[in-house]
Amino acid sequence: MTSFQIVVELMRYRPKRFALSAALWSLMHGSPVVFGYLIGKIFDSLSGEATVAANPWVPVAIFASVALGRNAILWLGEVVWIDHWLEQSLQLRRNMLRWLLEAPGSRVVELSTGRAISTFRDDVDDVMEYLESYVDGGGFIIFGLGSLGVMASIDPGLTLVLLVPLFLTLVLTQTLVPEIRKRRREMRAATEAVTGFVGELFGGVQAVKLAGASEPVLGRFRELNEHRRHRALRDTFLTEALRSINVNMASVAVAITLIAVSARVGSPDFTIGDLTVFLTYLPRLAGNMAWIGNIFAQHRRAGVAFERMETVTVDAPPSAILDRTMVHLSDRSPAVVKPQISDRFERLEIRDLGYVHPDGKSGLAAVDLDVERGEFIVITGKIGSGKSLVLRGMLGLIPTVGEIKWNGRRVEDPASFFIPPRTAYTPQVPRLFSDTLANNISFGRPMTGRELTRAARLAVLEDDVDRLERGYETMVGARGVKLSGGQMQRSAAARMFATGAELLVFDDLSSALDVETEARLWGGIFSKGSDVTALVVSHRRPALRRADRIYVMADGSVSASGTLDELLAESALMAELWTAGDADRSR
């Protein structure tokens, strides 16, 4: 998609407001063409060189009226365009985020945190700056053509001569565009490196402290900052040098005018007013030439920015990023509505589930698995046997082949289907945010204190909450850094229970828990009268003992399934895993 096509699509978002902004800024940037003409008339009247006798106060009054009207247009134009800029830039960011969270299919964003932040922040701004060029463009064209027309009517030859330094400005700008783009990209990459490092640093504070690596880490941070500063200076220097050249070219044009007309001032064919017209128009005309060069640079920059936006949104078509669904800045955020499902969970069937790693190695091969309502199903096996892949494939987090049925109906898009209130999932390494414990559990859902307490109780987290400095309002730090591994896992479990999902999916939830805590957790979930269904990856004995059915994985496929007693009698692999559990307990 070309930069011009992108900007045309953007113009179609609130087209009336965009047209109003363009009209206001056309008047704003185009009206100075009247000023130059009126100033010439005023000077001719004052010097007595006017061809027709006129009251000098007439052009003064017109000048003042236009100036006052221009200030009113400036105010209105700022209000309309700033509102449009903020709303449309928010719309682009919303579209990218919505695609990542809600689009069908599975996707993995293989980008650093710094790169993603830079794209959401800076690349969107680059696209919007290119759109703004078209808002300003009408006024610059009106002024450029109007001023050249007035000057040509006075002295066509001199007008043509004056265009030479202005044209050289345009040529110089175009020549420097590749270098400008190169330096801008280098600065952007250096900024991304700093942003990403800061994110990783906050997430690894404990590791840095335990390794005694504070000074080396800070040294690396200073090194990255110095590199960013150097790249920013290079970019700023070239940009400011080009701007200085543009200003000086206007001064050169003024000097040429003064030299060319020095012998003609006072003659009937070139008056003081005519000279004033040239001197009034030239600086702004030089700025117009700089704008022409800048819009070429922005055209290329917007194309690069949109390509980066497409990279972040993985497989999103341009229409998804440019979706014109309205965003209203003044509206209150909509209330969070808990989604409803029309049918009660009864049965999950997985048939011939297969997955191939990106490197071509087989990950899963024809896995069959069944879960009935109220069952506790455990998937176990050695490290690398494919246990977690089964869960991720079922949930649509990786691209798989095979068939998945929910209550007998085929699930076409697992990634969109297996979400609360149908299912809730806790990965092997849970993700917590730098927020309060309560907000990490509720995850944006409206919850009463009773509901929050119930979720914590089911996760065996209540005693830990009582020991925290501010209870549920304790800030857990980046990625839950203030919590232990077991507290993090149980906080993630509480988040699952808060969803009220019908099928709970745990990936090795109890790996950081002691045996007693794990037994309490499973006992609480499956207490008398509960109607919980769980699909769990685990090698721990409390889970295996409680399981209604166990699937033993080996080399990406199910090697055996059944109850614990059946498998211990019939499966050598299950017996080996159980014996390994004895060894773990003795250590």
PDB file of N, CA, C and O in Angstrom, residues 273-319:
ATOM      1  N   GLY A 273       6.277  50.553  -3.186  1.00  0.00           N
ATOM      2  CA  GLY A 273       5.279  49.532  -2.870  1.00  0.00           C
ATOM      3  C   GLY A 273       5.596  48.205  -3.540  1.00  0.00           C
ATOM      4  O   GLY A 273       5.420  47.134  -2.946  1.00  0.00           O
ATOM      5  N   ASP A 274       6.089  48.259  -4.790  1.00  0.00           N
ATOM      6  CA  ASP A 274       6.453  47.024  -5.493  1.00  0.00           C
ATOM      7  C   ASP A 274       7.611  46.318  -4.773  1.00  0.00           C
ATOM      8  O   ASP A 274       7.601  45.087  -4.622  1.00  0.00           O
ATOM      9  N   LEU A 275       8.602  47.099  -4.374  1.00  0.00           N
ATOM     10  CA  LEU A 275       9.723  46.517  -3.632  1.00  0.00           C
ATOM     11  C   LEU A 275       9.242  45.864  -2.339  1.00  0.00           C
ATOM     12  O   LEU A 275       9.677  44.764  -1.975  1.00  0.00           O
ATOM     13  N   THR A 276       8.314  46.529  -1.638  1.00  0.00           N
ATOM     14  CA  THR A 276       7.769  45.990  -0.391  1.00  0.00           C
ATOM     15  C   THR A 276       7.043  44.671  -0.630  1.00  0.00           C
ATOM     16  O   THR A 276       7.130  43.745   0.192  1.00  0.00           O
ATOM     17  N   VAL A 277       6.332  44.573  -1.748  1.00  0.00           N
ATOM     18  CA  VAL A 277       5.627  43.325  -2.081  1.00  0.00           C
ATOM     19  C   VAL A 277       6.626  42.186  -2.193  1.00  0.00           C
ATOM     20  O   VAL A 277       6.439  41.097  -1.616  1.00  0.00           O
ATOM     21  N   PHE A 278       7.725  42.407  -2.915  1.00  0.00           N
ATOM     22  CA  PHE A 278       8.745  41.357  -3.083  1.00  0.00           C
ATOM     23  C   PHE A 278       9.356  40.962  -1.735  1.00  0.00           C
ATOM     24  O   PHE A 278       9.509  39.772  -1.420  1.00  0.00           O
ATOM     25  N   LEU A 279       9.718  41.976  -0.931  1.00  0.00           N
ATOM     26  CA  LEU A 279      10.367  41.700   0.344  1.00  0.00           C
ATOM     27  C   LEU A 279       9.415  41.011   1.323  1.00  0.00           C
ATOM     28  O   LEU A 279       9.847  40.265   2.203  1.00  0.00           O
ATOM     29  N   THR A 280       8.133  41.260   1.189  1.00  0.00           N
ATOM     30  CA  THR A 280       7.143  40.622   2.063  1.00  0.00           C
ATOM     31  C   THR A 280       6.932  39.161   1.686  1.00  0.00           C
ATOM     32  O   THR A 280       6.813  38.285   2.554  1.00  0.00           O
ATOM     33  N   TYR A 281       6.891  38.895   0.377  1.00  0.00           N
ATOM     34  CA  TYR A 281       6.590  37.530  -0.081  1.00  0.00           C
ATOM     35  C   TYR A 281       7.772  36.566   0.036  1.00  0.00           C
ATOM     36  O   TYR A 281       7.592  35.367   0.260  1.00  0.00           O
ATOM     37  N   LEU A 282       8.992  37.080  -0.168  1.00  0.00           N
ATOM     38  CA  LEU A 282      10.129  36.163  -0.341  1.00  0.00           C
ATOM     39  C   LEU A 282      10.390  35.225   0.839  1.00  0.00           C
ATOM     40  O   LEU A 282      10.584  34.019   0.625  1.00  0.00           O
ATOM     41  N   PRO A 283      10.429  35.690   2.100  1.00  0.00           N
ATOM     42  CA  PRO A 283      10.701  34.745   3.202  1.00  0.00           C
ATOM     43  C   PRO A 283       9.668  33.615   3.289  1.00  0.00           C
ATOM     44  O   PRO A 283      10.016  32.452   3.455  1.00  0.00           O
ATOM     45  N   ARG A 284       8.398  33.996   3.141  1.00  0.00           N
ATOM     46  CA  ARG A 284       7.360  32.962   3.230  1.00  0.00           C
ATOM     47  C   ARG A 284       7.404  32.037   2.017  1.00  0.00           C
ATOM     48  O   ARG A 284       7.132  30.834   2.135  1.00  0.00           O
ATOM     49  N   LEU A 285       7.770  32.577   0.862  1.00  0.00           N
ATOM     50  CA  LEU A 285       7.873  31.742  -0.328  1.00  0.00           C
ATOM     51  C   LEU A 285       9.004  30.723  -0.180  1.00  0.00           C
ATOM     52  O   LEU A 285       8.895  29.586  -0.635  1.00  0.00           O
ATOM     53  N   ALA A 286      10.088  31.138   0.483  1.00  0.00           N
ATOM     54  CA  ALA A 286      11.176  30.191   0.751  1.00  0.00           C
ATOM     55  C   ALA A 286      10.690  29.080   1.667  1.00  0.00           C
ATOM     56  O   ALA A 286      11.044  27.896   1.504  1.00  0.00           O
ATOM     57  N   GLY A 287       9.867  29.450   2.651  1.00  0.00           N
ATOM     58  CA  GLY A 287       9.284  28.434   3.525  1.00  0.00           C
ATOM     59  C   GLY A 287       8.404  27.475   2.758  1.00  0.00           C
ATOM     60  O   GLY A 287       8.363  26.272   3.043  1.00  0.00           O
ATOM     61  N   ASN A 288       7.689  27.976   1.749  1.00  0.00           N
ATOM     62  CA  ASN A 288       6.864  27.102   0.910  1.00  0.00           C
ATOM     63  C   ASN A 288       7.714  26.082   0.173  1.00  0.00           C
ATOM     64  O   ASN A 288       7.348  24.906   0.035  1.00  0.00           O
ATOM     65  N   MET A 289       8.863  26.536  -0.331  1.00  0.00           N
ATOM     66  CA  MET A 289       9.762  25.616  -1.032  1.00  0.00           C
ATOM     67  C   MET A 289      10.275  24.543  -0.071  1.00  0.00           C
ATOM     68  O   MET A 289      10.394  23.372  -0.435  1.00  0.00           O
ATOM     69  N   ALA A 290      10.568  24.951   1.168  1.00  0.00           N
ATOM     70  CA  ALA A 290      11.013  23.976   2.163  1.00  0.00           C
ATOM     71  C   ALA A 290       9.899  22.976   2.452  1.00  0.00           C
ATOM     72  O   ALA A 290      10.148  21.785   2.650  1.00  0.00           O
ATOM     73  N   TRP A 291       8.648  23.460   2.466  1.00  0.00           N
ATOM     74  CA  TRP A 291       7.513  22.564   2.699  1.00  0.00           C
ATOM     75  C   TRP A 291       7.410  21.520   1.589  1.00  0.00           C
ATOM     76  O   TRP A 291       7.133  20.349   1.848  1.00  0.00           O
ATOM     77  N   ILE A 292       7.660  21.945   0.358  1.00  0.00           N
ATOM     78  CA  ILE A 292       7.599  20.995  -0.760  1.00  0.00           C
ATOM     79  C   ILE A 292       8.641  19.888  -0.566  1.00  0.00           C
ATOM     80  O   ILE A 292       8.361  18.709  -0.743  1.00  0.00           O
ATOM     81  N   GLY A 293       9.863  20.300  -0.178  1.00  0.00           N
ATOM     82  CA  GLY A 293      10.893  19.298   0.066  1.00  0.00           C
ATOM     83  C   GLY A 293      10.545  18.412   1.247  1.00  0.00           C
ATOM     84  O   GLY A 293      10.769  17.193   1.224  1.00  0.00           O
ATOM     85  N   ASN A 294       9.935  19.010   2.275  1.00  0.00           N
ATOM     86  CA  ASN A 294       9.594  18.249   3.473  1.00  0.00           C
ATOM     87  C   ASN A 294       8.510  17.223   3.203  1.00  0.00           C
ATOM     88  O   ASN A 294       8.540  16.111   3.743  1.00  0.00           O
ATOM     89  N   ILE A 295       7.549  17.557   2.340  1.00  0.00           N
ATOM     90  CA  ILE A 295       6.465  16.612   2.091  1.00  0.00           C
ATOM     91  C   ILE A 295       6.973  15.402   1.324  1.00  0.00           C
ATOM     92  O   ILE A 295       6.485  14.283   1.496  1.00  0.00           O
ATOM     93  N   PHE A 296       8.007  15.591   0.500  1.00  0.00           N
ATOM     94  CA  PHE A 296       8.625  14.440  -0.175  1.00  0.00           C
ATOM     95  C   PHE A 296       9.278  13.521   0.858  1.00  0.00           C
ATOM     96  O   PHE A 296       9.169  12.291   0.784  1.00  0.00           O
ATOM     97  N   ALA A 297       9.987  14.151   1.823  1.00  0.00           N
ATOM     98  CA  ALA A 297      10.625  13.349   2.876  1.00  0.00           C
ATOM     99  C   ALA A 297       9.580  12.636   3.720  1.00  0.00           C
ATOM    100  O   ALA A 297       9.732  11.457   4.063  1.00  0.00           O
ATOM    101  N   GLN A 298       8.494  13.340   4.046  1.00  0.00           N
ATOM    102  CA  GLN A 298       7.440  12.730   4.848  1.00  0.00           C
ATOM    103  C   GLN A 298       6.742  11.608   4.093  1.00  0.00           C
ATOM    104  O   GLN A 298       6.298  10.627   4.697  1.00  0.00           O
ATOM    105  N   HIS A 299       6.643  11.747   2.780  1.00  0.00           N
ATOM    106  CA  HIS A 299       6.029  10.701   1.952  1.00  0.00           C
ATOM    107  C   HIS A 299       6.788   9.390   2.123  1.00  0.00           C
ATOM    108  O   HIS A 299       6.191   8.323   2.329  1.00  0.00           O
ATOM    109  N   ARG A 300       8.108   9.475   2.065  1.00  0.00           N
ATOM    110  CA  ARG A 300       8.919   8.267   2.221  1.00  0.00           C
ATOM    111  C   ARG A 300       8.887   7.763   3.673  1.00  0.00           C
ATOM    112  O   ARG A 300       8.820   6.573   3.932  1.00  0.00           O
ATOM    113  N   ARG A 301       8.938   8.695   4.619  1.00  0.00           N
ATOM    114  CA  ARG A 301       8.955   8.317   6.023  1.00  0.00           C
ATOM    115  C   ARG A 301       7.645   7.635   6.422  1.00  0.00           C
ATOM    116  O   ARG A 301       7.642   6.671   7.191  1.00  0.00           O
ATOM    117  N   ALA A 302       6.518   8.127   5.888  1.00  0.00           N
ATOM    118  CA  ALA A 302       5.220   7.523   6.208  1.00  0.00           C
ATOM    119  C   ALA A 302       5.138   6.106   5.677  1.00  0.00           C
ATOM    120  O   ALA A 302       4.566   5.222   6.320  1.00  0.00           O
ATOM    121  N   GLY A 303       5.707   5.870   4.495  1.00  0.00           N
ATOM    122  CA  GLY A 303       5.715   4.520   3.943  1.00  0.00           C
ATOM    123  C   GLY A 303       6.485   3.558   4.827  1.00  0.00           C
ATOM    124  O   GLY A 303       6.032   2.442   5.091  1.00  0.00           O
ATOM    125  N   VAL A 304       7.652   3.996   5.297  1.00  0.00           N
ATOM    126  CA  VAL A 304       8.461   3.155   6.193  1.00  0.00           C
ATOM    127  C   VAL A 304       7.715   2.920   7.502  1.00  0.00           C
ATOM    128  O   VAL A 304       7.688   1.799   8.029  1.00  0.00           O
ATOM    129  N   ALA A 305       7.088   3.975   8.031  1.00  0.00           N
ATOM    130  CA  ALA A 305       6.367   3.857   9.308  1.00  0.00           C
ATOM    131  C   ALA A 305       5.219   2.864   9.186  1.00  0.00           C
ATOM    132  O   ALA A 305       4.996   2.038  10.088  1.00  0.00           O
ATOM    133  N   PHE A 306       4.496   2.903   8.066  1.00  0.00           N
ATOM    134  CA  PHE A 306       3.358   1.992   7.911  1.00  0.00           C
ATOM    135  C   PHE A 306       3.849   0.549   7.761  1.00  0.00           C
ATOM    136  O   PHE A 306       3.203  -0.384   8.242  1.00  0.00           O
ATOM    137  N   GLU A 307       4.977   0.361   7.098  1.00  0.00           N
ATOM    138  CA  GLU A 307       5.547  -0.992   6.998  1.00  0.00           C
ATOM    139  C   GLU A 307       5.882  -1.532   8.388  1.00  0.00           C
ATOM    140  O   GLU A 307       5.663  -2.714   8.679  1.00  0.00           O
ATOM    141  N   ARG A 308       6.414  -0.687   9.252  1.00  0.00           N
ATOM    142  CA  ARG A 308       6.741  -1.106  10.621  1.00  0.00           C
ATOM    143  C   ARG A 308       5.457  -1.423  11.393  1.00  0.00           C
ATOM    144  O   ARG A 308       5.419  -2.360  12.197  1.00  0.00           O
ATOM    145  N   MET A 309       4.389  -0.661  11.155  1.00  0.00           N
ATOM    146  CA  MET A 309       3.111  -0.940  11.802  1.00  0.00           C
ATOM    147  C   MET A 309       2.570  -2.291  11.349  1.00  0.00           C
ATOM    148  O   MET A 309       2.009  -3.052  12.150  1.00  0.00           O
ATOM    149  N   GLU A 310       2.745  -2.615  10.085  1.00  0.00           N
ATOM    150  CA  GLU A 310       2.297  -3.919   9.585  1.00  0.00           C
ATOM    151  C   GLU A 310       3.127  -5.046  10.194  1.00  0.00           C
ATOM    152  O   GLU A 310       2.614  -6.156  10.415  1.00  0.00           O
ATOM    153  N   THR A 311       4.404  -4.781  10.461  1.00  0.00           N
ATOM    154  CA  THR A 311       5.251  -5.799  11.087  1.00  0.00           C
ATOM    155  C   THR A 311       4.786  -6.105  12.502  1.00  0.00           C
ATOM    156  O   THR A 311       4.739  -7.268  12.922  1.00  0.00           O
ATOM    157  N   VAL A 312       4.419  -5.074  13.247  1.00  0.00           N
ATOM    158  CA  VAL A 312       3.946  -5.269  14.615  1.00  0.00           C
ATOM    159  C   VAL A 312       2.639  -6.053  14.638  1.00  0.00           C
ATOM    160  O   VAL A 312       2.427  -6.922  15.482  1.00  0.00           O
ATOM    161  N   THR A 313       1.754  -5.764  13.690  1.00  0.00           N
ATOM    162  CA  THR A 313       0.453  -6.428  13.676  1.00  0.00           C
ATOM    163  C   THR A 313       0.490  -7.737  12.895  1.00  0.00           C
ATOM    164  O   THR A 313      -0.560  -8.296  12.557  1.00  0.00           O
ATOM    165  N   VAL A 314       1.681  -8.239  12.617  1.00  0.00           N
ATOM    166  CA  VAL A 314       1.927  -9.552  12.024  1.00  0.00           C
ATOM    167  C   VAL A 314       1.187  -9.712  10.704  1.00  0.00           C
ATOM    168  O   VAL A 314       1.613  -9.176   9.692  1.00  0.00           O
ATOM    169  N   ASP A 315       0.042 -10.401  10.696  1.00  0.00           N
ATOM    170  CA  ASP A 315      -0.638 -10.730   9.451  1.00  0.00           C
ATOM    171  C   ASP A 315      -1.841  -9.838   9.174  1.00  0.00           C
ATOM    172  O   ASP A 315      -2.738 -10.214   8.422  1.00  0.00           O
ATOM    173  N   ALA A 316      -1.881  -8.664   9.771  1.00  0.00           N
ATOM    174  CA  ALA A 316      -3.031  -7.781   9.592  1.00  0.00           C
ATOM    175  C   ALA A 316      -3.037  -7.178   8.186  1.00  0.00           C
ATOM    176  O   ALA A 316      -2.015  -6.669   7.726  1.00  0.00           O
ATOM    177  N   PRO A 317      -4.172  -7.194   7.491  1.00  0.00           N
ATOM    178  CA  PRO A 317      -4.264  -6.488   6.211  1.00  0.00           C
ATOM    179  C   PRO A 317      -4.304  -4.986   6.466  1.00  0.00           C
ATOM    180  O   PRO A 317      -4.691  -4.551   7.569  1.00  0.00           O
ATOM    181  N   PRO A 318      -3.921  -4.161   5.498  1.00  0.00           N
ATOM    182  CA  PRO A 318      -3.964  -2.708   5.707  1.00  0.00           C
ATOM    183  C   PRO A 318      -5.332  -2.211   6.145  1.00  0.00           C
ATOM    184  O   PRO A 318      -5.433  -1.263   6.923  1.00  0.00           O
ATOM    185  N   SER A 319      -6.394  -2.875   5.664  1.00  0.00           N
ATOM    186  CA  SER A 319      -7.743  -2.441   6.026  1.00  0.00           C
ATOM    187  C   SER A 319      -7.994  -2.557   7.524  1.00  0.00           C
ATOM    188  O   SER A 319      -8.788  -1.797   8.091  1.00  0.00           O
TER     189      SER A 319
END
